[in-house]
Coordinates of C-alpha atoms and ligand atoms in Angstrom, one line a residue:
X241 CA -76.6 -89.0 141.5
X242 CA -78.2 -85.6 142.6
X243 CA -75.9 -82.1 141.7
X244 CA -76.8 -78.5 143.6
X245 CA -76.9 -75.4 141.6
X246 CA -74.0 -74.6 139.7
X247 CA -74.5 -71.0 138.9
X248 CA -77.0 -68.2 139.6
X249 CA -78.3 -68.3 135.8
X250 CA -79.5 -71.5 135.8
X251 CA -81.9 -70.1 138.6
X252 CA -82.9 -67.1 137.5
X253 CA -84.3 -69.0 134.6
X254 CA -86.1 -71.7 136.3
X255 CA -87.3 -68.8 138.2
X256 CA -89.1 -66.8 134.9
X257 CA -89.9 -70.1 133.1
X258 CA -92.0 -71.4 136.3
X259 CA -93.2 -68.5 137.3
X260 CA -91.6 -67.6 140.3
X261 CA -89.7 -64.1 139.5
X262 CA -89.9 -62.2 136.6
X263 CA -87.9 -58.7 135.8
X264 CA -89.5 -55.3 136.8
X265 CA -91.2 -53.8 134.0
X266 CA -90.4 -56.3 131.6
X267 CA -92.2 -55.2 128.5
X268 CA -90.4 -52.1 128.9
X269 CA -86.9 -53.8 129.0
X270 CA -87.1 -54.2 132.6
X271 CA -85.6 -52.0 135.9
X272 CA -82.3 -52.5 137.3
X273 CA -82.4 -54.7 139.6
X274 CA -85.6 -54.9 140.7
X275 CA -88.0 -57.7 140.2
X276 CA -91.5 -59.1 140.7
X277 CA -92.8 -62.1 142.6
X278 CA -94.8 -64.3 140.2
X279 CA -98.0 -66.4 141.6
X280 CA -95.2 -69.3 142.8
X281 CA -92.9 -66.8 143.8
X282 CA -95.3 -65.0 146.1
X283 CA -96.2 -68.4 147.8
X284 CA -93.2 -68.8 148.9
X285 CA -92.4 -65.6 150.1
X286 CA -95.4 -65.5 152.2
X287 CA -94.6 -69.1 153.7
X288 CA -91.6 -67.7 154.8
X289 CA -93.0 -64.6 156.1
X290 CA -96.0 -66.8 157.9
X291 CA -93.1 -68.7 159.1
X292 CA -91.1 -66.0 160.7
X293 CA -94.7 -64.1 162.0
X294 CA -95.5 -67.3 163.8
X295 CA -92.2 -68.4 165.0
X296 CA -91.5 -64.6 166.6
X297 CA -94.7 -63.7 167.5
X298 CA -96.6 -66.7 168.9
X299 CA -95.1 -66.3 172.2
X300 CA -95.3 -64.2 175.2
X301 CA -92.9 -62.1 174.8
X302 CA -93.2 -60.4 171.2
X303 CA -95.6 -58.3 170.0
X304 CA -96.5 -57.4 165.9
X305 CA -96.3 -53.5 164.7
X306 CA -96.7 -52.5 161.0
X307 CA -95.4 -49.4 160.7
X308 CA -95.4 -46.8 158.1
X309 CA -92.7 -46.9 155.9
X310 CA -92.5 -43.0 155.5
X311 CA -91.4 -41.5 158.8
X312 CA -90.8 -38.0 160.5
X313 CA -87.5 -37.1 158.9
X314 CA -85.9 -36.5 162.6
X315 CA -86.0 -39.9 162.6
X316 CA -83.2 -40.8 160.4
X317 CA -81.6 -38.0 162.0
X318 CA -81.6 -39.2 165.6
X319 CA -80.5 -43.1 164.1
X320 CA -77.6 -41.9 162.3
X321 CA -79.0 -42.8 158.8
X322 CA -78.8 -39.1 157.8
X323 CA -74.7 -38.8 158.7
X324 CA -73.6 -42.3 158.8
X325 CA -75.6 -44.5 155.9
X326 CA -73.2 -44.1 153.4
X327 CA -70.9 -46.1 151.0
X328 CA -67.4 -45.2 150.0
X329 CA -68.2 -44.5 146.2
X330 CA -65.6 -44.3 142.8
X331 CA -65.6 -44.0 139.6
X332 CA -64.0 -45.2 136.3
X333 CA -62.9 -42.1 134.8
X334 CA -63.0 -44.4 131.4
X335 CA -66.3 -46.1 131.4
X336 CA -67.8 -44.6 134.1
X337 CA -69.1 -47.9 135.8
X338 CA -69.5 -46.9 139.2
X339 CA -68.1 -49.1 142.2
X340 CA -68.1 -49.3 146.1
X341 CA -64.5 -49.3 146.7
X342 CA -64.8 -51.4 149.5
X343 CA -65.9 -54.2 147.5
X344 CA -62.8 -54.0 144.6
X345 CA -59.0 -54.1 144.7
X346 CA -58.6 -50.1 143.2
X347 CA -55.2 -50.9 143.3
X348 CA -55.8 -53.2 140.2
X349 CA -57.6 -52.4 136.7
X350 CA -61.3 -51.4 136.5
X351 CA -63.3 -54.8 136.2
X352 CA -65.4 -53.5 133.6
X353 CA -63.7 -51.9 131.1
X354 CA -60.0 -53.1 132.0
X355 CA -58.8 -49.7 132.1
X356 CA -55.8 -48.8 135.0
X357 CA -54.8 -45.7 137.0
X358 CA -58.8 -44.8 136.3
X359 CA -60.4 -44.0 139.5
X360 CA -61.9 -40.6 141.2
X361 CA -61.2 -40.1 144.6
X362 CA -63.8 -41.9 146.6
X363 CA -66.6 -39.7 148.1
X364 CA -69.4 -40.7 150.5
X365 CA -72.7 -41.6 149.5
X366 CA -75.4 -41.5 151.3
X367 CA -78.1 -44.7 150.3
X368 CA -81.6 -43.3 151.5
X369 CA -83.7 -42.3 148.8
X370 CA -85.4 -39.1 149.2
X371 CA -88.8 -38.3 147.8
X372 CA -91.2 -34.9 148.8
X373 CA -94.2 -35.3 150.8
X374 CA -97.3 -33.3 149.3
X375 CA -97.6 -30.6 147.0
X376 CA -94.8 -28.3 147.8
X377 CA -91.3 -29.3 146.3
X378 CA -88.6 -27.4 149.1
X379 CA -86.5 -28.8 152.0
X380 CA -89.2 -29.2 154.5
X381 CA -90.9 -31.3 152.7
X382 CA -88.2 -34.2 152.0
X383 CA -88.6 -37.0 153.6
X384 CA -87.2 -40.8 153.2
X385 CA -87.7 -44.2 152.4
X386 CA -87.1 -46.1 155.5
X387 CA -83.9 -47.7 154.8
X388 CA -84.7 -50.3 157.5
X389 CA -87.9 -51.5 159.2
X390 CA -86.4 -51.1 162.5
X391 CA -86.9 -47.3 163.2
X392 CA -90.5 -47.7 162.9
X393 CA -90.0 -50.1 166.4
X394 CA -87.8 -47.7 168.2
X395 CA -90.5 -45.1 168.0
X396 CA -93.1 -47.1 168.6
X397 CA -91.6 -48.7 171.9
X398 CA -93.5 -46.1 174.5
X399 CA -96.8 -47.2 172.4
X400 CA -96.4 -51.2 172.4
X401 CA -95.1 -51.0 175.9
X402 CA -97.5 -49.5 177.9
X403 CA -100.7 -50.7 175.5
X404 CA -99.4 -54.2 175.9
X405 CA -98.1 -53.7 179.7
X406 CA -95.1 -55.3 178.2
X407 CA -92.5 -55.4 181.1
X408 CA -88.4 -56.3 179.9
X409 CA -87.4 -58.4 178.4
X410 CA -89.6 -58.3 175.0
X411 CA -89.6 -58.0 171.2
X412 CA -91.2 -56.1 169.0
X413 CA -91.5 -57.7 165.4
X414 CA -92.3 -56.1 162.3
X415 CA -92.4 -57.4 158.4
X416 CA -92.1 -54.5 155.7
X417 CA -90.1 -52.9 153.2
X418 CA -87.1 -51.0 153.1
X419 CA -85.2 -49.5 150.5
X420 CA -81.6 -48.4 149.8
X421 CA -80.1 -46.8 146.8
X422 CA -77.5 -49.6 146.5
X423 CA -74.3 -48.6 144.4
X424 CA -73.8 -52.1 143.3
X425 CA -76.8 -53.9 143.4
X426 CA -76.8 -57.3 142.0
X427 CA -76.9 -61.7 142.3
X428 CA -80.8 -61.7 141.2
X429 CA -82.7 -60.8 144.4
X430 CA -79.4 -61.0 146.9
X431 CA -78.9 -57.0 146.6
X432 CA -81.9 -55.0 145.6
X433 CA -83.0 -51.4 145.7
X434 CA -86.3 -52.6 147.2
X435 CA -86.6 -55.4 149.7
X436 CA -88.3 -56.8 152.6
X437 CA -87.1 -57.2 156.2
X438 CA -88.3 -59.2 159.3
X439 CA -86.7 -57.6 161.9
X440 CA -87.1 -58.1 165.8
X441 CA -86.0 -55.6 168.4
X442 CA -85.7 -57.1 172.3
X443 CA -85.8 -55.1 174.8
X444 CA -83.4 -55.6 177.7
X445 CA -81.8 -54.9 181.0
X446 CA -78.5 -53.5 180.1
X447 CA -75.6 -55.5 181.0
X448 CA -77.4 -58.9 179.5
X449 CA -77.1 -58.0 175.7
X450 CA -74.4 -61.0 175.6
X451 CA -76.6 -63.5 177.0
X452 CA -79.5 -62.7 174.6
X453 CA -77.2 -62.2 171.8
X454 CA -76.6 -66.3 172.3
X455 CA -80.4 -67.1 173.0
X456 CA -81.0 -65.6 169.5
X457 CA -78.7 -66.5 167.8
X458 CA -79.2 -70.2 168.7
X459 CA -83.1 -69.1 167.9
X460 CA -82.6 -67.6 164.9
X461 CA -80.2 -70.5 162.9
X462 CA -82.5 -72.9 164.0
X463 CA -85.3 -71.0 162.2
X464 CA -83.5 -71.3 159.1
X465 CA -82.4 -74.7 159.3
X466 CA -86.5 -75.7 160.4
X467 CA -87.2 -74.3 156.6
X468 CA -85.2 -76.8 155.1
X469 CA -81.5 -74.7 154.5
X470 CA -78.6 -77.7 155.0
X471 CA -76.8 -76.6 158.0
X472 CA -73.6 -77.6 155.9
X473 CA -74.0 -74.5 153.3
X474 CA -74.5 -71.7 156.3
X475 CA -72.1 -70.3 158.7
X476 CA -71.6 -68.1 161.5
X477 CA -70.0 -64.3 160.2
X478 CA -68.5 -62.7 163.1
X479 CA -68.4 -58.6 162.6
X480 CA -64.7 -57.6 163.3
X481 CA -65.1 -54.8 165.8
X482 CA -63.8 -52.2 163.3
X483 CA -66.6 -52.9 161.2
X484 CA -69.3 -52.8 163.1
X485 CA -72.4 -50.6 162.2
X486 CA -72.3 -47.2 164.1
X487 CA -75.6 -48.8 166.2
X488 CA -73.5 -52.2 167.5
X489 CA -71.4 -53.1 170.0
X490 CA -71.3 -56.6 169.1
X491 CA -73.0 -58.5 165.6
X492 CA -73.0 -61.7 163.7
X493 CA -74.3 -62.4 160.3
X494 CA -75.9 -65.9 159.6
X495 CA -74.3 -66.4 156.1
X496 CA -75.3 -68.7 153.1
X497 CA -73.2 -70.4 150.5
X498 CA -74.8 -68.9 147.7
X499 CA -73.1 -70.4 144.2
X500 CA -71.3 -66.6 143.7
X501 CA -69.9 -67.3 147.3
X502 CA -70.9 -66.9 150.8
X503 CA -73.4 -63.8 151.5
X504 CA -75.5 -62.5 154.8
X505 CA -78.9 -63.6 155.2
X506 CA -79.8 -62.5 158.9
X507 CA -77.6 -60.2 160.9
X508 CA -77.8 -60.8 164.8
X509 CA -76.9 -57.2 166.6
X510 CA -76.4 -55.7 170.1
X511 CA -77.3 -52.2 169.5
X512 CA -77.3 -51.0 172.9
X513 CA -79.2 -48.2 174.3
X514 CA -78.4 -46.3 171.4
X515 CA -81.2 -45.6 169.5
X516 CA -83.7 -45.1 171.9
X517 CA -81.2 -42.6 173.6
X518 CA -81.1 -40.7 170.6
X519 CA -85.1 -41.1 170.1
X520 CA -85.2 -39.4 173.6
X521 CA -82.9 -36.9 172.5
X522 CA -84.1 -35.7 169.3
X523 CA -87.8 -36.0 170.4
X524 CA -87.7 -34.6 173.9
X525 CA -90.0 -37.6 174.9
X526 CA -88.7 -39.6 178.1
X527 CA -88.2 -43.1 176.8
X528 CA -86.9 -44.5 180.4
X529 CA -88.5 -48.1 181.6
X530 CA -89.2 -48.2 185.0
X531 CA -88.5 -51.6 186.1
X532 CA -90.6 -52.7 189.1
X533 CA -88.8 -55.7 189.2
X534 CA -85.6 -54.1 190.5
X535 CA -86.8 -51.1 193.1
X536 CA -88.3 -48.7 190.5
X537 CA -85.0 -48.1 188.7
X538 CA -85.3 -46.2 185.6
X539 CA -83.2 -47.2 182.9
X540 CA -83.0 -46.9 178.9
X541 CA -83.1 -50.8 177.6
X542 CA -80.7 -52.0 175.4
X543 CA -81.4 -53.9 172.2
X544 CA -80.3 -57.5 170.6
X545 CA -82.0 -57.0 167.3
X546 CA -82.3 -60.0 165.0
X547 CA -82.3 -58.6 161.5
X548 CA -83.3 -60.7 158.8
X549 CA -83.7 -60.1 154.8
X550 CA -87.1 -61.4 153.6
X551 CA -85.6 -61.9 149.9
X552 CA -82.6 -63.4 151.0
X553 CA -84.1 -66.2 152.5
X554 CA -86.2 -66.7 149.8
X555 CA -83.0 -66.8 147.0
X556 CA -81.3 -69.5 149.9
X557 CA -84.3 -71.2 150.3
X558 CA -84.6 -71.5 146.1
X559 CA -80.9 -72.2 146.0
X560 CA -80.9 -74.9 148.6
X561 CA -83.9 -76.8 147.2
X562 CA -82.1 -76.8 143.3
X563 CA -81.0 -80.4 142.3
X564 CA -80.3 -82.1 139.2
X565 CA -80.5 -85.7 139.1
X566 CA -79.0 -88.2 136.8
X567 CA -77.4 -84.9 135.1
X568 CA -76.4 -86.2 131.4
X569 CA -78.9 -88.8 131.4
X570 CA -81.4 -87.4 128.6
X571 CA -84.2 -90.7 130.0
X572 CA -83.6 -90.0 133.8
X573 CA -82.3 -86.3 134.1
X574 CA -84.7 -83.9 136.1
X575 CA -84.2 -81.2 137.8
X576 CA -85.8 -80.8 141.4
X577 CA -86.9 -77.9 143.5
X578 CA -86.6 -79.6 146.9
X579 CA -88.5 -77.3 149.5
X580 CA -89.6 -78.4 152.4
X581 CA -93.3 -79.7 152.4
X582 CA -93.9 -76.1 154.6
X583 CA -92.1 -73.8 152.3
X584 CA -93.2 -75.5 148.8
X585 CA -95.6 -72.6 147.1
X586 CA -97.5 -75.6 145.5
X587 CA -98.4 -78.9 148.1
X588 CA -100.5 -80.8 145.9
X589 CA -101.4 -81.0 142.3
X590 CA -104.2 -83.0 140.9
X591 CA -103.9 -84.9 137.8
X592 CA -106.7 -86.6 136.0
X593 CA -104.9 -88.9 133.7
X594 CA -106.5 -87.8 130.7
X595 CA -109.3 -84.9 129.3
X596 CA -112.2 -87.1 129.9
X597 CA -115.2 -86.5 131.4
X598 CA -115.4 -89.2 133.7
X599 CA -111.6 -88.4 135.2
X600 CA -112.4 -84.8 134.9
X601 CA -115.3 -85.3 137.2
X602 CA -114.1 -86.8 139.8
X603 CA -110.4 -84.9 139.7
X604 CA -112.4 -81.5 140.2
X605 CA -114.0 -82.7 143.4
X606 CA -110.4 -83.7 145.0
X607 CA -109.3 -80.7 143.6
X608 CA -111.8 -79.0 145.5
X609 CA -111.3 -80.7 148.7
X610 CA -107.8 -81.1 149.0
X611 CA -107.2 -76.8 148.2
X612 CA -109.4 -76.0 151.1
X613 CA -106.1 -77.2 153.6
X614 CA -103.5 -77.1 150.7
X615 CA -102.7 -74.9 148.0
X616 CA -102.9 -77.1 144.9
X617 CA -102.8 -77.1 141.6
X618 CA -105.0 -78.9 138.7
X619 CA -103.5 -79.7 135.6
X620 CA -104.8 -81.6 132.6
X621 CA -102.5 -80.9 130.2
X622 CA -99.9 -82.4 128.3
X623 CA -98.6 -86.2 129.0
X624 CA -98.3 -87.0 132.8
X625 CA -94.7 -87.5 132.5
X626 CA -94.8 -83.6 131.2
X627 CA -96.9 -83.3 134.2
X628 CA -95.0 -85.0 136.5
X629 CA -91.5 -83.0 135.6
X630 CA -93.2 -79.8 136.0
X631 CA -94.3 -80.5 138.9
X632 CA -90.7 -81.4 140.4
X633 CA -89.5 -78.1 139.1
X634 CA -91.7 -75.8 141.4
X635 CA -91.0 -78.3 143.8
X636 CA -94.8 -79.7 144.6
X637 CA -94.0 -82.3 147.1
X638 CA -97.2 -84.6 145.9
X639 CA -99.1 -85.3 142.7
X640 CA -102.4 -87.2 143.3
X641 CA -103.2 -88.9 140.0
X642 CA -106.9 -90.0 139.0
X643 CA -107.2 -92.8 136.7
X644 CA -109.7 -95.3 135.0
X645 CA -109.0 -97.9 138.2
X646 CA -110.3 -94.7 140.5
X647 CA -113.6 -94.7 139.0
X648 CA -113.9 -98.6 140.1
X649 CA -112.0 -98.6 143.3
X650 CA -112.5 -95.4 144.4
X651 CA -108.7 -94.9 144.5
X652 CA -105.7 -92.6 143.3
X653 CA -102.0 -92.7 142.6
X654 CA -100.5 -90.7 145.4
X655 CA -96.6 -89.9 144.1
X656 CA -94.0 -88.4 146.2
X657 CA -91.6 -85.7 144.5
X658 CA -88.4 -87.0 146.0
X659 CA -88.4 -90.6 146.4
X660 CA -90.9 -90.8 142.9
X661 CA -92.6 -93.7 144.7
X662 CA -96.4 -94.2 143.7
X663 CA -98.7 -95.4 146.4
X664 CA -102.4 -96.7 146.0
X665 CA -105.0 -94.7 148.4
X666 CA -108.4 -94.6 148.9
X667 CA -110.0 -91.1 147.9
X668 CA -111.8 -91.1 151.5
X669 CA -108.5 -91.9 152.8
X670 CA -106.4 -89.0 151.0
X671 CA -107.4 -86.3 153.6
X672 CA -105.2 -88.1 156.2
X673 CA -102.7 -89.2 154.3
X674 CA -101.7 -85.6 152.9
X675 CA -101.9 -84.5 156.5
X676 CA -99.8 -87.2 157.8
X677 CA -97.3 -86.7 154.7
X678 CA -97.0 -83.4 154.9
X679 CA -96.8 -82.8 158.9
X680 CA -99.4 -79.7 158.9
Ligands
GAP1922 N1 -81.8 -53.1 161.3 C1 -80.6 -53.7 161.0 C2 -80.4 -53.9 159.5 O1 -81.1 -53.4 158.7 P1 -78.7 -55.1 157.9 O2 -77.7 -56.1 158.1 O3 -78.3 -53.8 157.1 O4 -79.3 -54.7 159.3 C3 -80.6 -56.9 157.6 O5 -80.0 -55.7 157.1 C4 -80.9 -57.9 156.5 O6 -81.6 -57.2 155.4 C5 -79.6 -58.4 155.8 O7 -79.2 -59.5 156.5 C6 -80.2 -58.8 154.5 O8 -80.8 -60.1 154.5 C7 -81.3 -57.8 154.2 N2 -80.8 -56.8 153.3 C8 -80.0 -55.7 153.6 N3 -79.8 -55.0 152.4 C9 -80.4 -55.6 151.4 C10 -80.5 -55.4 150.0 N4 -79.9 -54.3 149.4 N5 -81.2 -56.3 149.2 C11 -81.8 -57.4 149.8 N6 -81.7 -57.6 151.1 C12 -81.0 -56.8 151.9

């Protein structure tokens, strides 16, 4: 009998224990919702930023950019971040817990302090956070935190398209940060301050933004489900067309059944010509394509972004691999992080059955082999059953185990996180057998 995760707690404490994601600025009581990849936790974020690099960029038509995260402030400007990026905010006149009043019933009683009839009228807030650039604090020097990593693509069409001789259609992908002053952050890493996008901008003909909105979107949830997400906890979003962001004509989110509910994880957008219009507006730079393909005509592409959130997919992915088995069952009952063998931050860990010399000698030089294709982990202490359960809960797909037999039969104990099944293999013979095993 295997259970899923029942509630977000029960992660975010696996998460601190193992070493995964601790609190901001802990020794100082910690920083509203913001929080710090441990050594696991940073494993796993970069296979699923390696994953995303390779699966968008290792192809013909994308190219990389890493842009800088503080831009010209016409940008935000020209994209609409500067009028439009705002949240409806209130307040409760009582407690004064703040609330996006989208999100709650106002008609009903504040849900923090109970209190009804309590609310200000809403006012618009504007998320970007502002900071000054050099020494002199006054308006012309303000500039923002790019509140999404796609801006820095948009500017950077002219310069990728003619270094690259790009001709439509083709991406540009880009992994950074972004920030935005959320009025309700919240759910561990689902709503941050702070967090990391992989977004991809295609450039198109205009007129074929539906037919690319379905090749990526087909692309795209096949990505997720590659990484190991069950198909049968995610689901297509639809945005209705009255909510659509001031950039779209049409978008679709890729949603998650996270344990507080469903939530976005990638957004799929047709953003038009929109924001390289405005670019050409605001700048005074001509950002027409001239497509030789079709008599020279000159055109401004449109856009089918796909938009995903780096820390999102990491809380599905850490939600998705969560079981408990034989819950109740104090001899049997362990609880499993079941990533994919690609996604796991740990593949391997070595385990001499006890501190002895001998063992220890021999463990050190698999150790040593085996982390020059894998990243593994050697651990000596503790019984192996100890061993053995930690090792389930970060989720290590195999535990190579050296005991007294391997120093006569050159052998080890090979045991497989999900199935717990312990096969023999020859040390010469381990090599293949993790590459086999693990399919990479
Ligand atoms: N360029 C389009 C864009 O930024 P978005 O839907 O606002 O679109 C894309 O953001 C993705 O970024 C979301 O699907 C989500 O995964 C992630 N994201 C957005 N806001 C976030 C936040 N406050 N905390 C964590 N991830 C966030």
């Amino acid at each position: 009998m295997e259970s899923n995760l029942k509630s977000m707690s029960d992660l975010v404490s696996l998460c601190k224990r193992r070493g995964f994601i601790f609190q901001s600025s802990e020794v100082y009581g910690g920083l509203g919702s913001c929080w710090d990849y441990g050594p696991l936790g940073v494993e796993l974020k970069n296979n699923v930023k390696n994953s995303w690099w390779k699966a968008m960029t290792y192809r013909e038509d994308i190219e990389g950019v890493d842009a800088s995260i503080l831009m010209h402030p016409k940008v935000w400007k020209a994209s609409g971040h500067i009028d439009g990026f705002t949240d409806p905010l209130i307040d409760c006149k009582i407690c004064k817990s703040r609330f996006r009043e989208d999100l709650i019933d106002t008609a009903a009683k504040c849900p923090n302090c109970g209190a009804s009839d309590c609310f200000t009228p809403s006012r618009e807030f504007n998320l970007m956070f502002k900071t000054q650039m050099g020494a002199v604090e006054d308006d012309s020097s303000e500039v923002f935190l790019r509140p999404e990593t796609a801006q820095g693509i948009f500017v950077n069409f002219l310069n990728i398209q003619s270094t690259m001789r790009k001709k439509l259609p083709f991406g540009i992908a880009q992994i950074g940060k972004s920030f935005r002053n959320e009025i309700t952050p919240g759910n561990f890493i689902f709503r941050t301050r702070e967090f990391e996008q992989m977004e991809m901008q295609y450039f198109i003909k205009p007129g074929v933004q539906l037919e690319f909105m379905d090749t990526w979107k087909q692309l795209r949830w096949s990505w997720h489900v590659s990484n190991g997400l069950r198909e049968s906890r995610m689901k297509w979003a639809p945005h209705p067309e009255d909510k659509l962001a001031h950039y779209a004509d049409v978008a679709v989110d890729i949603e998650y059944e996270f344990p507080m509910g469903w939530g976005e994880i990638e957004g799929i957008h047709s953003r038009t010509d929109f924001d390289l219009k405005q670019h050409e507006e605001y700048s005074g730079k001509n950002l027409h394509y001239v497509d030789q393909a079709d008599g020279n005509k000159k055109y401004i592409p449109y856009v089918v972004e796909t938009a995903a959130g780096c820390d999102r997919t990491v809380l599905a992915l850490l939600c998705d691999a969560y079981r408990v088995e034989n819950e109740g069952d104090k001899e049997k009952e362990r609880t499993v992080m079941k990533f994919s063998p690609q996604m796991a931050p740990i593949k391997v860990a070595v385990l001499p059955l006890m501190k002895k010399v001998g063992l220890e000698e021999v463990a050190k030089k698999i150790f040593q082999d085996v982390q020059i294709d894998y990243k593994a982990e050697y651990d000596v202490a503790g019984s192996i059953g100890k061993r053995y359960r930690r090792q389930d809960e970060i989720g290590t797909p195999f535990c190579v185990t050296i005991d007294y037999d391997s120093l006569e039969d050159q052998s080890v104990t090979v045991r497989n996180r999900d199935t717990m099944e312990q096969s023999r293999i020859a040390i010469n013979q381990l090599h293949n057998y993790l590459k086999d095993q693990l399919k990479f």
